[in-house]
């Protein structure tokens, strides 16, 4: 398994076919999928232009004919600004899929927790048929809950955790006004879970400590960034 | 790029298979000591004499094997995470036995204990040997504990045997490094 | 003036707060290992390349901090002896985080494990890193034990976090020492 | 003649007195750590400066004593195997005390802690010192355990005292090695 997913699955050239703006600072790239390219939902790949390389998580489902990536345009992000302006039809170099924030066999219910662009692996996982009891998606404002419409019907319980003041959106039962960590701490019912965490390490750190306290038997899988 | 994540600041940490365990749990002790051994092998490599490229290659290969072993120690039996790991089978033990035999052929037979030391690389190989034996003790304890609970993965038994052989490899390598540096080995003399 | 007093010849020894405890008690293990770590940092310093004065200063500062930590480990909670000790607060952790960030800026980002080794100073920094993690395991065990008995001094929780961060500092320092000595770092390659 | 016998592949091993015990039993831990200490003394010897022949001779003598101690640790009380062993008596302790006193005379008196380090040989002597203290902790634990079971051989109590004094010898030797290499020793400065 490790073999088929990394070493024998070497570098590929892919072509940019479409770019979709998801919010002011986040967009999605749709690219061709090379024949014989395999990945597990939740994995990321390195995208390269010249000397610049960065990891991007695949948001498409395993069975989709195209590869889609979530890109957050960072102020200092050299590659992300290149990707923001790259002409359609251009080629990109893509490394093998990596990472272990992927489906793990379990008898327990799953809780997925994402902040910001950390939603990416869960989009791929849920649209590939992965079962989860909860998805807690955190952001400042509602427009930053990327893929909310696509993923919320795919989980038993979807909660959008919004931190900007005044987000107590009227009548929207799925909104929680506060951080994902506060939700885990105060509202998540005590049951047997496995947690999948993706977002900034600071969120993962806090969430992990709360899980250690409230759900000491839980397994925790995480993938963080700065 | 930061390396610290802070997730372990309260005394618990994660296995590769996802469980949160105390930092002083036996699994963590086991691969923590393995990491110390791996680092000591790095220290041997840093002072290796030029005319021992064979040992250099073997030690680098051993470092890679120790990471392979570490990943297994970080994975509970029957966890789906083990599908991502490279198998730990008896061939790794034979690999080491071959290396021991090859180096031994260059050395005079021994019927006594030798004082650990000599060339700096040999001295550090002896330190690595004893830390390897400490790793073996932790592995042996872990194997016993897991066996009692019916949670022993076969990979761990292979790791214990691998470490047993590795300490013999490091003994022979230490003697070999003294030989190629023309350093006299000292037999233990009773008082 | 003799360094040996013989007071510990029967297996017991004194804490700074005065209690007589077994030499193999957990507190003594904890600061004994800390002393080993401190000595290993001394070994890194002894082979440090000239062009790493920043690391030299930081390591000396860390040695001083480890003595400060050792004194706290030798003092029971609520003992009047603690009035003689310098406080152990979170600012020591931030001090280290700042040092990690500064060194990290000089280094290419990392997404894989690296084989411990390289320049002799880097190799020993890796050994120190793993001994630091052993200290962290003992500290974590001591914190758990004292907490259960309601005898945990807040200084000890800070020490545990400090050690967690220190192992990350030593990792980054090892990489940095390889960089300034133009030593190639080796990524772990799976078989 | 092969060094590996495979007899310990299943986690048990033999004492000199013949009993099969778990590799992680306390006796094996004790002499395993002693072996690590012995190897570290070998590492000190490997980098010893030329003008310290006295220390060189003493360290070699200590290595031999550690083998003598190891054989006793591998022998249960009242076993007929002890007839093959050289006695472990208090004179070994006085031997060390004499060595400490001689080296101390060359050194300025000390009223503070010093940062472990300096010349590479001194730095490694400090590491050996702390590993010696780890050995002392294991020996102290073994003595306590055997005493409780009425199975304590007097040799083991001497070994514990010997290790206590040896750590003081290694402290003084480290200071001495810095002196003869004109390396400044650093007192611990509080923040
Ligand atoms: C077991 C383990 C160890 C073991 C041994 C691993 C082994 N195989 O022998 C030991 C104790 C040696 C170890 C050491 C360290 N580890 Co570690 N380790 C893990 C753990 C639990 C599993 C890794 C593993 O074995 N995967 C299985 C193999 C087959 O996977 P792989 O394909 O090689 O992919 C792994 C690497 O690419 C690695 N990786 C990915 N990104 C990064 C970034 C950095 C900086 C490093 C060092 C590694 C790393 O993680 C991948 C997935 O597990 C993970 C956390 C987790 N639950 O997954 C942390 C983890 C990878 N380790 C981490 C760190 C920080 C370290 C140390 C730097 C700690 C230290 N200060 O000493 C060292 C580095 C040692 C080195 N030489 O490079 C961090 C990396 C954080 C980050 N920035 O991304 C992780 C994610 C834990 C965490 N959340 O803090 N580790
Ligand atoms: C805890 C402790 C340690 C700890 C750590 C201390 C730390 N802060 O991290 C460790 C394990 C590292 C340690 C090591 C050693 N220690 Co110590 N340690 C102590 C202890 C229990 C408390 C010291 C302390 O932390 N005080 C708190 C701080 C804030 O106080 P301070 O203002 O710095 O003042 C201290 C120093 O000046 C020191 N000191 C005073 N005179 C001397 C003389 C010598 C030779 C040394 C090394 C230190 C020393 O003791 C003062 C009061 O505690 C004392 C005994 C006691 N109950 O007080 C022994 C004690 C100071 N240690 C002693 C010895 C011999 C050593 C070692 C040489 C043992 C060895 N062979 O390895 C080493 C030296 C290490 C070094 N690098 O210098 C002896 C000194 C005997 C003497 N001649 O005066 C003492 C008195 C114990 C004893 N009765 O035998 N030690
Ligand atoms: C205790 C012990 C140790 C202890 C310490 C011994 C001490 N005195 O401090 C420690 C942990 C250090 C040790 C280490 C090793 N040991 Co050992 N050890 C033993 C044991 C249990 C008793 C030895 C003893 O102390 N005898 C008492 C003294 C007074 O006897 P002696 O007159 O010196 O005679 C001994 C030596 O000549 C030695 N000896 C004889 N042939 C050989 C061959 C080799 C290669 C070596 C190293 C020694 C050796 O064994 C004699 C009888 O015990 C024996 C097995 C047994 N049950 O007897 C294994 C044994 C001698 N060890 C063995 C080995 C392989 C080693 C190591 C190489 C293991 C390693 N990979 O690290 C190292 C070598 C260390 C060195 N520096 O040379 C093997 C030798 C196999 C062989 N080819 O003959 C034995 C027979 C165990 C076995 N069945 O595998 N050992
Ligand atoms: C050479 C001798 O060392 C002892 N022995 C065997 N394995 C270990 C280990 N991992 N650590 C310490 N000692 C060990 C046994 O007594 C063996 O006979
Ligand atoms: C990098 C990995 O090392 C393990 N880990 C965390 N802290 C320690 C320690 N003090 N000693 C050994 N291993 C540790 C965890 O599994 C972590 O994820
Ligand atoms: C110098 C101080 O070190 C502590 N001490 C005494 N023996 C040991 C040992 N074997 N290991 C660690 N610490 C020890 C005691 O507290 C002593 O006072
Ligand atoms: Mg063996
Ligand atoms: Mg850590
Ligand atoms: Mg003492």
PDB file of C-alpha atoms in Angstrom, chain B residues 5-151:
ATOM      1  CA  UNK B   5       3.277  21.932  17.827  1.00  0.00           C
ATOM      2  CA  UNK B   6       2.616  21.997  21.582  1.00  0.00           C
ATOM      3  CA  UNK B   7       0.214  19.049  21.425  1.00  0.00           C
ATOM      4  CA  UNK B   8       2.343  17.172  23.956  1.00  0.00           C
ATOM      5  CA  UNK B   9       2.688  19.931  26.535  1.00  0.00           C
ATOM      6  CA  UNK B  10       0.369  18.193  28.961  1.00  0.00           C
ATOM      7  CA  UNK B  11       2.197  14.863  29.092  1.00  0.00           C
ATOM      8  CA  UNK B  12       0.296  12.904  26.453  1.00  0.00           C
ATOM      9  CA  UNK B  13       1.314  12.245  22.884  1.00  0.00           C
ATOM     10  CA  UNK B  14       0.008  10.435  19.789  1.00  0.00           C
ATOM     11  CA  UNK B  15       0.936   7.092  18.309  1.00  0.00           C
ATOM     12  CA  UNK B  16       0.995   6.705  14.538  1.00  0.00           C
ATOM     13  CA  UNK B  17      -2.158   4.594  14.948  1.00  0.00           C
ATOM     14  CA  UNK B  18      -3.860   7.560  16.649  1.00  0.00           C
ATOM     15  CA  UNK B  19      -4.110   6.590  20.321  1.00  0.00           C
ATOM     16  CA  UNK B  20      -3.206   9.238  22.871  1.00  0.00           C
ATOM     17  CA  UNK B  21      -0.822   7.768  25.441  1.00  0.00           C
ATOM     18  CA  UNK B  22       1.278   9.027  28.347  1.00  0.00           C
ATOM     19  CA  UNK B  23       4.784  10.081  27.343  1.00  0.00           C
ATOM     20  CA  UNK B  24       6.167   7.689  29.911  1.00  0.00           C
ATOM     21  CA  UNK B  25       4.234   4.710  28.530  1.00  0.00           C
ATOM     22  CA  UNK B  26       6.285   1.719  27.496  1.00  0.00           C
ATOM     23  CA  UNK B  27       5.812   2.136  23.745  1.00  0.00           C
ATOM     24  CA  UNK B  28       7.079   5.702  23.869  1.00  0.00           C
ATOM     25  CA  UNK B  29      10.019   4.649  26.062  1.00  0.00           C
ATOM     26  CA  UNK B  30      10.799   2.003  23.470  1.00  0.00           C
ATOM     27  CA  UNK B  31      10.925   4.217  20.455  1.00  0.00           C
ATOM     28  CA  UNK B  32      12.424   7.075  22.417  1.00  0.00           C
ATOM     29  CA  UNK B  33      15.379   4.848  23.274  1.00  0.00           C
ATOM     30  CA  UNK B  34      15.524   3.682  19.659  1.00  0.00           C
ATOM     31  CA  UNK B  35      15.847   7.322  18.636  1.00  0.00           C
ATOM     32  CA  UNK B  36      18.755   7.671  21.088  1.00  0.00           C
ATOM     33  CA  UNK B  37      20.414   4.625  19.544  1.00  0.00           C
ATOM     34  CA  UNK B  38      19.872   6.019  16.066  1.00  0.00           C
ATOM     35  CA  UNK B  39      21.490   9.294  17.128  1.00  0.00           C
ATOM     36  CA  UNK B  40      24.466   7.473  18.638  1.00  0.00           C
ATOM     37  CA  UNK B  41      24.975   5.657  15.360  1.00  0.00           C
ATOM     38  CA  UNK B  42      24.999   9.106  13.785  1.00  0.00           C
ATOM     39  CA  UNK B  43      27.750  10.044  16.254  1.00  0.00           C
ATOM     40  CA  UNK B  44      29.792   6.998  15.203  1.00  0.00           C
ATOM     41  CA  UNK B  45      29.344   7.946  11.547  1.00  0.00           C
ATOM     42  CA  UNK B  46      30.539  11.488  12.298  1.00  0.00           C
ATOM     43  CA  UNK B  47      33.972  10.247  13.406  1.00  0.00           C
ATOM     44  CA  UNK B  48      34.356   7.200  11.176  1.00  0.00           C
ATOM     45  CA  UNK B  49      37.820   6.742   9.646  1.00  0.00           C
ATOM     46  CA  UNK B  50      38.046   7.024   5.852  1.00  0.00           C
ATOM     47  CA  UNK B  51      39.006   3.432   5.230  1.00  0.00           C
ATOM     48  CA  UNK B  52      35.752   1.951   6.499  1.00  0.00           C
ATOM     49  CA  UNK B  53      33.255   2.671   3.764  1.00  0.00           C
ATOM     50  CA  UNK B  54      31.685  -0.735   4.223  1.00  0.00           C
ATOM     51  CA  UNK B  55      30.798   0.062   7.838  1.00  0.00           C
ATOM     52  CA  UNK B  56      29.617   3.537   6.773  1.00  0.00           C
ATOM     53  CA  UNK B  57      27.145   2.016   4.307  1.00  0.00           C
ATOM     54  CA  UNK B  58      25.956  -0.587   6.794  1.00  0.00           C
ATOM     55  CA  UNK B  59      25.394   1.984   9.547  1.00  0.00           C
ATOM     56  CA  UNK B  60      23.359   4.203   7.230  1.00  0.00           C
ATOM     57  CA  UNK B  61      21.244   1.188   6.284  1.00  0.00           C
ATOM     58  CA  UNK B  62      20.781   0.371   9.974  1.00  0.00           C
ATOM     59  CA  UNK B  63      19.630   3.936  10.660  1.00  0.00           C
ATOM     60  CA  UNK B  64      16.943   3.532   8.008  1.00  0.00           C
ATOM     61  CA  UNK B  65      15.904   0.178   9.526  1.00  0.00           C
ATOM     62  CA  UNK B  66      15.590   1.778  12.956  1.00  0.00           C
ATOM     63  CA  UNK B  67      13.091   4.281  11.548  1.00  0.00           C
ATOM     64  CA  UNK B  68      11.189   1.399  10.020  1.00  0.00           C
ATOM     65  CA  UNK B  69      11.190  -0.285  13.449  1.00  0.00           C
ATOM     66  CA  UNK B  70      10.178   2.958  15.159  1.00  0.00           C
ATOM     67  CA  UNK B  71       7.117   3.295  12.969  1.00  0.00           C
ATOM     68  CA  UNK B  72       6.007  -0.230  13.966  1.00  0.00           C
ATOM     69  CA  UNK B  73       6.535   0.529  17.650  1.00  0.00           C
ATOM     70  CA  UNK B  74       4.286   3.564  17.154  1.00  0.00           C
ATOM     71  CA  UNK B  75       1.476   1.383  15.762  1.00  0.00           C
ATOM     72  CA  UNK B  76      -0.852  -0.839  17.790  1.00  0.00           C
ATOM     73  CA  UNK B  77      -1.586  -4.383  16.626  1.00  0.00           C
ATOM     74  CA  UNK B  78      -4.432  -4.770  14.141  1.00  0.00           C
ATOM     75  CA  UNK B  79      -4.511  -1.038  13.560  1.00  0.00           C
ATOM     76  CA  UNK B  80      -5.322  -0.053  10.004  1.00  0.00           C
ATOM     77  CA  UNK B  81      -2.204   2.151  10.141  1.00  0.00           C
ATOM     78  CA  UNK B  82       0.014  -0.902   9.697  1.00  0.00           C
ATOM     79  CA  UNK B  83      -1.003  -1.077   6.032  1.00  0.00           C
ATOM     80  CA  UNK B  84       1.206   1.986   5.504  1.00  0.00           C
ATOM     81  CA  UNK B  85       4.298   0.365   7.002  1.00  0.00           C
ATOM     82  CA  UNK B  86       7.013  -1.658   5.317  1.00  0.00           C
ATOM     83  CA  UNK B  87       7.113  -5.229   6.630  1.00  0.00           C
ATOM     84  CA  UNK B  88       9.578  -6.166   9.370  1.00  0.00           C
ATOM     85  CA  UNK B  89      10.547  -9.722   8.575  1.00  0.00           C
ATOM     86  CA  UNK B  90      13.298 -12.176   9.458  1.00  0.00           C
ATOM     87  CA  UNK B  91      15.253 -11.212   6.341  1.00  0.00           C
ATOM     88  CA  UNK B  92      16.340  -8.063   8.176  1.00  0.00           C
ATOM     89  CA  UNK B  93      17.945 -10.292  10.789  1.00  0.00           C
ATOM     90  CA  UNK B  94      19.770 -12.353   8.158  1.00  0.00           C
ATOM     91  CA  UNK B  95      20.930  -9.112   6.527  1.00  0.00           C
ATOM     92  CA  UNK B  96      22.658  -8.255   9.825  1.00  0.00           C
ATOM     93  CA  UNK B  97      24.029 -11.753  10.325  1.00  0.00           C
ATOM     94  CA  UNK B  98      25.652 -11.553   6.922  1.00  0.00           C
ATOM     95  CA  UNK B  99      27.270  -8.252   7.857  1.00  0.00           C
ATOM     96  CA  UNK B 100      28.524  -9.677  11.179  1.00  0.00           C
ATOM     97  CA  UNK B 101      30.017 -12.686   9.427  1.00  0.00           C
ATOM     98  CA  UNK B 102      31.800 -10.557   6.832  1.00  0.00           C
ATOM     99  CA  UNK B 103      33.381  -8.255   9.410  1.00  0.00           C
ATOM    100  CA  UNK B 104      34.234 -11.173  11.722  1.00  0.00           C
ATOM    101  CA  UNK B 105      36.316 -12.804   9.024  1.00  0.00           C
ATOM    102  CA  UNK B 106      38.714  -9.882   9.236  1.00  0.00           C
ATOM    103  CA  UNK B 107      39.136 -10.266  12.989  1.00  0.00           C
ATOM    104  CA  UNK B 108      41.101 -12.586  15.259  1.00  0.00           C
ATOM    105  CA  UNK B 109      38.791 -14.891  17.269  1.00  0.00           C
ATOM    106  CA  UNK B 110      38.042 -13.788  20.831  1.00  0.00           C
ATOM    107  CA  UNK B 111      37.709 -15.778  24.026  1.00  0.00           C
ATOM    108  CA  UNK B 112      37.754 -12.982  26.555  1.00  0.00           C
ATOM    109  CA  UNK B 113      36.081  -9.661  27.241  1.00  0.00           C
ATOM    110  CA  UNK B 114      37.723  -6.593  25.772  1.00  0.00           C
ATOM    111  CA  UNK B 115      37.847  -3.158  27.386  1.00  0.00           C
ATOM    112  CA  UNK B 116      35.472  -0.986  25.366  1.00  0.00           C
ATOM    113  CA  UNK B 117      37.397   1.855  23.718  1.00  0.00           C
ATOM    114  CA  UNK B 118      40.221   2.452  21.275  1.00  0.00           C
ATOM    115  CA  UNK B 119      39.713   4.684  18.263  1.00  0.00           C
ATOM    116  CA  UNK B 120      37.026   7.282  18.868  1.00  0.00           C
ATOM    117  CA  UNK B 121      34.711   5.620  16.355  1.00  0.00           C
ATOM    118  CA  UNK B 122      35.195   2.236  18.049  1.00  0.00           C
ATOM    119  CA  UNK B 123      34.606   3.741  21.483  1.00  0.00           C
ATOM    120  CA  UNK B 124      31.349   5.308  20.303  1.00  0.00           C
ATOM    121  CA  UNK B 125      30.345   2.053  18.593  1.00  0.00           C
ATOM    122  CA  UNK B 126      30.654   0.424  22.037  1.00  0.00           C
ATOM    123  CA  UNK B 127      28.446   3.131  23.539  1.00  0.00           C
ATOM    124  CA  UNK B 128      25.939   2.528  20.719  1.00  0.00           C
ATOM    125  CA  UNK B 129      26.172  -1.212  21.445  1.00  0.00           C
ATOM    126  CA  UNK B 130      25.179  -0.714  25.068  1.00  0.00           C
ATOM    127  CA  UNK B 131      22.363   1.677  24.198  1.00  0.00           C
ATOM    128  CA  UNK B 132      21.184  -0.916  21.673  1.00  0.00           C
ATOM    129  CA  UNK B 133      21.087  -3.452  24.505  1.00  0.00           C
ATOM    130  CA  UNK B 134      19.037  -0.960  26.547  1.00  0.00           C
ATOM    131  CA  UNK B 135      16.628  -0.759  23.592  1.00  0.00           C
ATOM    132  CA  UNK B 136      16.492  -4.531  23.524  1.00  0.00           C
ATOM    133  CA  UNK B 137      15.541  -4.568  27.223  1.00  0.00           C
ATOM    134  CA  UNK B 138      12.697  -2.115  26.598  1.00  0.00           C
ATOM    135  CA  UNK B 139      11.551  -4.071  23.541  1.00  0.00           C
ATOM    136  CA  UNK B 140      11.649  -7.296  25.536  1.00  0.00           C
ATOM    137  CA  UNK B 141       9.527  -5.689  28.248  1.00  0.00           C
ATOM    138  CA  UNK B 142       7.046  -4.351  25.697  1.00  0.00           C
ATOM    139  CA  UNK B 143       6.782  -7.721  23.986  1.00  0.00           C
ATOM    140  CA  UNK B 144       6.088  -9.406  27.334  1.00  0.00           C
ATOM    141  CA  UNK B 145       3.451  -6.839  28.267  1.00  0.00           C
ATOM    142  CA  UNK B 146       1.670  -6.939  24.919  1.00  0.00           C
ATOM    143  CA  UNK B 147       1.804 -10.720  24.745  1.00  0.00           C
ATOM    144  CA  UNK B 148       0.084 -10.943  28.124  1.00  0.00           C
ATOM    145  CA  UNK B 149      -2.699  -8.718  26.782  1.00  0.00           C
ATOM    146  CA  UNK B 150      -2.933 -10.623  23.489  1.00  0.00           C
ATOM    147  CA  UNK B 151      -1.942  -7.477  21.588  1.00  0.00           C
TER     148      UNK B 151
END
